[in-house]
CSV table of C-alpha atoms in Angstrom, one decimal:
chain,number,residue,atom,x,y,z
A,1,MET,CA,-7.0,16.1,15.3
A,2,THR,CA,-4.8,18.6,13.5
A,3,GLY,CA,-5.4,22.0,12.0
A,4,THR,CA,-6.2,25.3,13.5
A,5,ASP,CA,-8.6,27.2,11.2
A,6,ILE,CA,-11.1,24.4,10.7
A,7,THR,CA,-13.1,22.7,13.4
A,8,LEU,CA,-15.2,19.5,13.2
A,9,TRP,CA,-17.3,20.5,16.2
A,10,PRO,CA,-18.8,23.0,16.3
A,11,PRO,CA,-18.6,22.8,12.5
A,12,SER,CA,-16.7,25.7,10.9
A,13,PHE,CA,-17.8,24.6,7.4
A,14,GLU,CA,-21.1,25.0,5.5
A,15,ALA,CA,-21.4,21.4,4.1
A,16,ALA,CA,-19.8,18.0,4.2
A,17,VAL,CA,-19.1,15.2,1.8
A,18,PHE,CA,-18.3,11.7,3.0
A,19,ASP,CA,-16.6,8.7,1.5
A,20,PHE,CA,-18.2,5.4,2.6
A,21,ASP,CA,-15.9,2.4,2.5
A,22,GLY,CA,-13.1,2.7,5.1
A,23,THR,CA,-14.3,6.2,6.1
A,24,LEU,CA,-17.8,5.6,7.5
A,25,ALA,CA,-17.7,1.8,7.5
A,26,GLU,CA,-14.9,-0.7,8.0
A,27,THR,CA,-15.2,-2.7,4.8
A,28,CYS,CA,-11.6,-3.2,3.9
A,29,GLU,CA,-11.6,-6.9,4.7
A,30,LEU,CA,-14.9,-7.4,3.0
A,31,TRP,CA,-13.6,-6.0,-0.3
A,32,HIS,CA,-10.4,-8.0,0.1
A,33,GLU,CA,-12.8,-11.0,0.3
A,34,VAL,CA,-14.6,-9.9,-2.9
A,35,ASP,CA,-11.3,-9.5,-4.7
A,36,GLU,CA,-10.1,-12.9,-3.5
A,37,VAL,CA,-13.2,-14.7,-4.7
A,38,PHE,CA,-13.1,-12.9,-8.0
A,39,PHE,CA,-9.5,-13.6,-8.6
A,40,ALA,CA,-9.8,-17.3,-7.5
A,41,GLU,CA,-12.7,-17.8,-9.9
A,42,HIS,CA,-10.5,-16.5,-12.7
A,43,ASN,CA,-7.4,-18.4,-11.6
A,44,ILE,CA,-5.4,-15.2,-11.0
A,45,THR,CA,-2.9,-14.8,-8.2
A,46,TYR,CA,-4.2,-12.1,-5.8
A,47,THR,CA,-1.9,-9.8,-3.9
A,48,PRO,CA,-3.0,-7.2,-1.3
A,49,ASP,CA,-1.7,-4.2,-3.3
A,50,VAL,CA,-4.2,-5.0,-6.0
A,51,HIS,CA,-7.0,-3.9,-3.6
A,52,GLN,CA,-5.4,-0.5,-3.3
A,53,THR,CA,-5.4,-0.1,-7.0
A,54,LEU,CA,-9.0,-1.2,-7.4
A,55,ALA,CA,-10.2,1.0,-4.6
A,56,THR,CA,-8.6,4.0,-6.3
A,57,LEU,CA,-10.0,3.2,-9.8
A,58,GLY,CA,-13.6,2.5,-8.8
A,59,PHE,CA,-15.7,-0.2,-10.4
A,60,SER,CA,-15.6,0.5,-14.1
A,61,GLY,CA,-12.0,1.7,-14.0
A,62,GLY,CA,-10.9,-1.3,-11.9
A,63,ALA,CA,-12.7,-3.7,-14.3
A,64,LEU,CA,-11.0,-2.2,-17.3
A,65,TRP,CA,-7.6,-2.4,-15.4
A,66,CYS,CA,-8.2,-6.1,-14.7
A,67,ILE,CA,-9.1,-6.8,-18.4
A,68,GLU,CA,-6.0,-5.1,-19.7
A,69,ARG,CA,-3.6,-6.4,-17.1
A,70,TYR,CA,-4.7,-10.0,-17.0
A,71,GLY,CA,-6.1,-10.3,-20.5
A,72,LEU,CA,-9.6,-11.3,-19.4
A,73,ASP,CA,-12.1,-12.1,-22.0
A,74,GLU,CA,-14.9,-10.3,-20.3
A,75,THR,CA,-16.7,-6.9,-20.5
A,76,VAL,CA,-16.4,-4.1,-18.0
A,77,GLU,CA,-20.1,-4.5,-17.3
A,78,GLY,CA,-19.8,-8.2,-16.7
A,79,ILE,CA,-17.0,-7.8,-14.2
A,80,CYS,CA,-18.8,-5.0,-12.4
A,81,ASP,CA,-21.9,-7.2,-12.2
A,82,GLU,CA,-19.7,-10.0,-10.6
A,83,TRP,CA,-18.3,-7.6,-8.0
A,84,ASN,CA,-21.7,-6.1,-7.2
A,85,ARG,CA,-23.2,-9.6,-6.8
A,86,ILE,CA,-20.5,-10.8,-4.4
A,87,GLY,CA,-20.4,-7.4,-2.6
A,88,ALA,CA,-24.1,-7.0,-2.1
A,89,ALA,CA,-24.4,-10.5,-0.5
A,90,LEU,CA,-21.7,-9.6,2.0
A,91,TYR,CA,-23.0,-6.0,2.6
A,92,ALA,CA,-26.4,-7.4,3.4
A,93,GLU,CA,-25.2,-9.3,6.4
A,94,ARG,CA,-22.0,-7.7,7.6
A,95,VAL,CA,-21.7,-4.0,7.1
A,96,SER,CA,-22.5,-1.4,9.7
A,97,LEU,CA,-21.3,2.2,10.3
A,98,ARG,CA,-18.2,2.8,12.5
A,99,PRO,CA,-18.9,3.8,16.1
A,100,GLY,CA,-19.8,7.5,16.3
A,101,ALA,CA,-20.3,8.0,12.5
A,102,ASP,CA,-24.1,8.0,12.7
A,103,GLU,CA,-24.1,10.4,15.6
A,104,TYR,CA,-21.8,12.8,13.8
A,105,LEU,CA,-23.9,12.8,10.6
A,106,THR,CA,-27.0,13.4,12.7
A,107,ALA,CA,-25.4,16.2,14.7
A,108,LEU,CA,-24.3,18.0,11.5
A,109,ARG,CA,-27.7,17.8,10.0
A,110,GLY,CA,-29.2,19.0,13.3
A,111,ARG,CA,-27.0,22.1,12.9
A,112,GLY,CA,-28.3,22.7,9.4
A,113,ILE,CA,-25.1,21.4,7.7
A,114,PRO,CA,-26.1,19.5,4.5
A,115,VAL,CA,-24.2,16.2,4.1
A,116,ALA,CA,-23.6,14.2,0.9
A,117,LEU,CA,-22.2,10.7,0.2
A,118,ALA,CA,-19.6,10.4,-2.5
A,119,THR,CA,-18.6,6.8,-3.1
A,120,THR,CA,-17.2,4.8,-5.9
A,121,ASN,CA,-19.4,2.0,-4.6
A,122,ASN,CA,-22.4,0.8,-6.5
A,123,LYS,CA,-25.9,1.9,-5.5
A,124,ARG,CA,-27.1,-1.7,-5.6
A,125,VAL,CA,-24.5,-2.7,-3.1
A,126,LEU,CA,-25.4,0.2,-0.8
A,127,MET,CA,-29.1,-0.6,-1.0
A,128,SER,CA,-28.4,-4.2,0.1
A,129,MET,CA,-27.6,-2.9,3.6
A,130,ARG,CA,-31.2,-1.9,4.3
A,131,PRO,CA,-32.8,-1.7,6.8
A,132,ARG,CA,-29.7,-1.8,9.0
A,133,VAL,CA,-28.0,1.1,7.2
A,134,CYS,CA,-30.1,3.3,4.9
A,135,VAL,CA,-27.9,5.9,3.1
A,136,ASP,CA,-30.9,7.8,1.7
A,137,ASP,CA,-32.0,8.5,5.3
A,138,LEU,CA,-28.5,9.5,6.5
A,139,PHE,CA,-27.6,11.9,3.6
A,140,ASP,CA,-29.1,14.8,1.8
A,141,ALA,CA,-27.6,13.5,-1.4
A,142,VAL,CA,-25.9,10.2,-2.5
A,143,VAL,CA,-23.5,10.2,-5.4
A,144,CYS,CA,-22.2,6.8,-6.6
A,145,SER,CA,-19.7,5.7,-9.3
A,146,ASP,CA,-22.5,5.3,-11.9
A,147,ASP,CA,-23.4,9.0,-11.5
A,148,VAL,CA,-20.1,10.4,-12.8
A,149,ALA,CA,-17.7,9.8,-15.6
A,150,ASN,CA,-14.4,9.4,-13.6
A,151,ALA,CA,-13.0,7.8,-10.4
A,152,LYS,CA,-11.6,9.8,-7.5
A,153,ASP,CA,-8.4,10.7,-9.3
A,154,GLU,CA,-10.7,13.3,-10.9
A,155,PRO,CA,-12.9,15.7,-8.9
A,156,ASP,CA,-16.2,14.9,-10.6
A,157,ILE,CA,-17.7,12.9,-7.8
A,158,TYR,CA,-16.9,15.6,-5.2
A,159,LEU,CA,-18.1,18.4,-7.4
A,160,GLU,CA,-21.4,16.6,-8.2
A,161,ALA,CA,-21.9,15.9,-4.4
A,162,ALA,CA,-21.4,19.6,-3.7
A,163,ARG,CA,-23.7,20.6,-6.5
A,164,ARG,CA,-26.5,18.4,-5.2
A,165,ILE,CA,-26.4,20.0,-1.7
A,166,SER,CA,-25.8,23.5,-3.2
A,167,SER,CA,-22.5,24.1,-1.5
A,168,ARG,CA,-19.3,25.8,-2.6
A,169,PRO,CA,-16.1,23.6,-2.5
A,170,SER,CA,-14.2,26.2,-0.5
A,171,ALA,CA,-16.9,26.0,2.2
A,172,THR,CA,-17.3,22.2,2.0
A,173,ILE,CA,-15.2,19.6,3.8
A,174,VAL,CA,-14.5,16.1,2.3
A,175,PHE,CA,-13.9,13.1,4.6
A,176,GLU,CA,-11.7,10.4,3.0
A,177,ASP,CA,-9.5,7.5,3.9
A,178,LEU,CA,-7.7,7.4,0.5
A,179,LEU,CA,-4.8,9.6,-0.3
A,180,VAL,CA,-5.9,10.0,-3.9
A,181,GLY,CA,-9.3,11.3,-2.7
A,182,ILE,CA,-7.7,13.8,-0.3
A,183,LEU,CA,-5.4,15.2,-3.0
A,184,THR,CA,-8.1,15.4,-5.6
A,185,ALA,CA,-10.5,17.1,-3.3
A,186,ARG,CA,-7.9,19.6,-2.1
A,187,ASN,CA,-6.8,20.4,-5.6
A,188,ALA,CA,-10.5,21.1,-6.5
A,189,GLY,CA,-10.7,23.6,-3.7
A,190,PHE,CA,-12.4,21.6,-0.9
A,191,LEU,CA,-11.4,21.4,2.7
A,192,THR,CA,-10.3,17.9,3.7
A,193,CYS,CA,-10.2,15.6,6.6
A,194,ALA,CA,-8.2,12.3,6.5
A,195,VAL,CA,-9.8,9.4,8.3
A,196,ARG,CA,-7.8,6.5,9.7
A,197,CYS,CA,-9.2,3.1,8.6
A,198,GLU,CA,-8.4,-0.6,9.2
A,199,ASP,CA,-6.4,-1.1,6.0
A,200,PRO,CA,-2.8,-2.0,6.9
A,201,LEU,CA,-1.6,-0.4,3.7
A,202,GLN,CA,-3.1,3.0,4.5
A,203,ASP,CA,-0.3,5.6,5.0
A,204,MET,CA,-1.9,7.8,7.6
A,205,ALA,CA,1.2,10.0,7.9
A,206,ARG,CA,0.9,11.0,4.2
A,207,LEU,CA,-2.8,11.5,4.5
A,208,SER,CA,-2.5,13.7,7.5
A,209,ASP,CA,0.2,15.8,5.8
A,210,ALA,CA,-2.0,16.2,2.7
A,211,ALA,CA,-5.3,17.0,4.6
A,212,ASN,CA,-6.4,20.0,6.5
A,213,LEU,CA,-7.4,17.8,9.4
A,214,SER,CA,-7.2,14.1,10.4
A,215,ILE,CA,-9.1,11.9,12.8
A,216,GLY,CA,-8.5,8.3,14.1
A,217,LYS,CA,-12.1,7.5,14.8
A,218,TRP,CA,-15.5,9.3,14.8
A,219,THR,CA,-15.8,9.1,18.6
A,220,ASP,CA,-12.8,11.4,18.7
A,221,ILE,CA,-15.1,14.3,17.8
A,222,PRO,CA,-16.6,15.7,21.1
A,223,LEU,CA,-20.2,16.5,20.2
A,224,ARG,CA,-20.8,19.0,23.0
């Protein structure tokens, strides 16, 4: 971990906002699989950098990007439905929280720290994980892509998450594995913690430089 004025345990912040994919659950390969299936069905060559673009844009933004870039004769809603259908089937069987994530969320709430989820994922996909992972039980508030107008290159989703748990950005820490999320949250006045994920394209050095803190895994946080 880095940073001197902010501590993850005991928590030196009043509230916390968490990304899901990559941050709390290792889903990089799963979403690569979703992308590969979608691109194969549309006879489009898939390259790994496309995944980074789609992860940044969110569902609606990513669908629009695909339509404009590849000239697809589909609607944004239709593409999102395809991604959600494929993703939900995979989430239902394969997704679980990273080691130590559940314990940290529980420990924060035990200290009276409200926690919110801010994800560009779709609620239908998240709900497919029940009963193995129930986000409604883990968080005091859940904000998904459908709840806000913009992707994570704008602060809407973090601000809405903070609003729902009645926290001030300056007293709230955002946990993210994407550089765009870290930069957006910091520019909006939040504290930030970069989280290493399994994505080989993740530039952890840049994330660590941009964030107040960084961690490699949730079990790095000594809950004592």
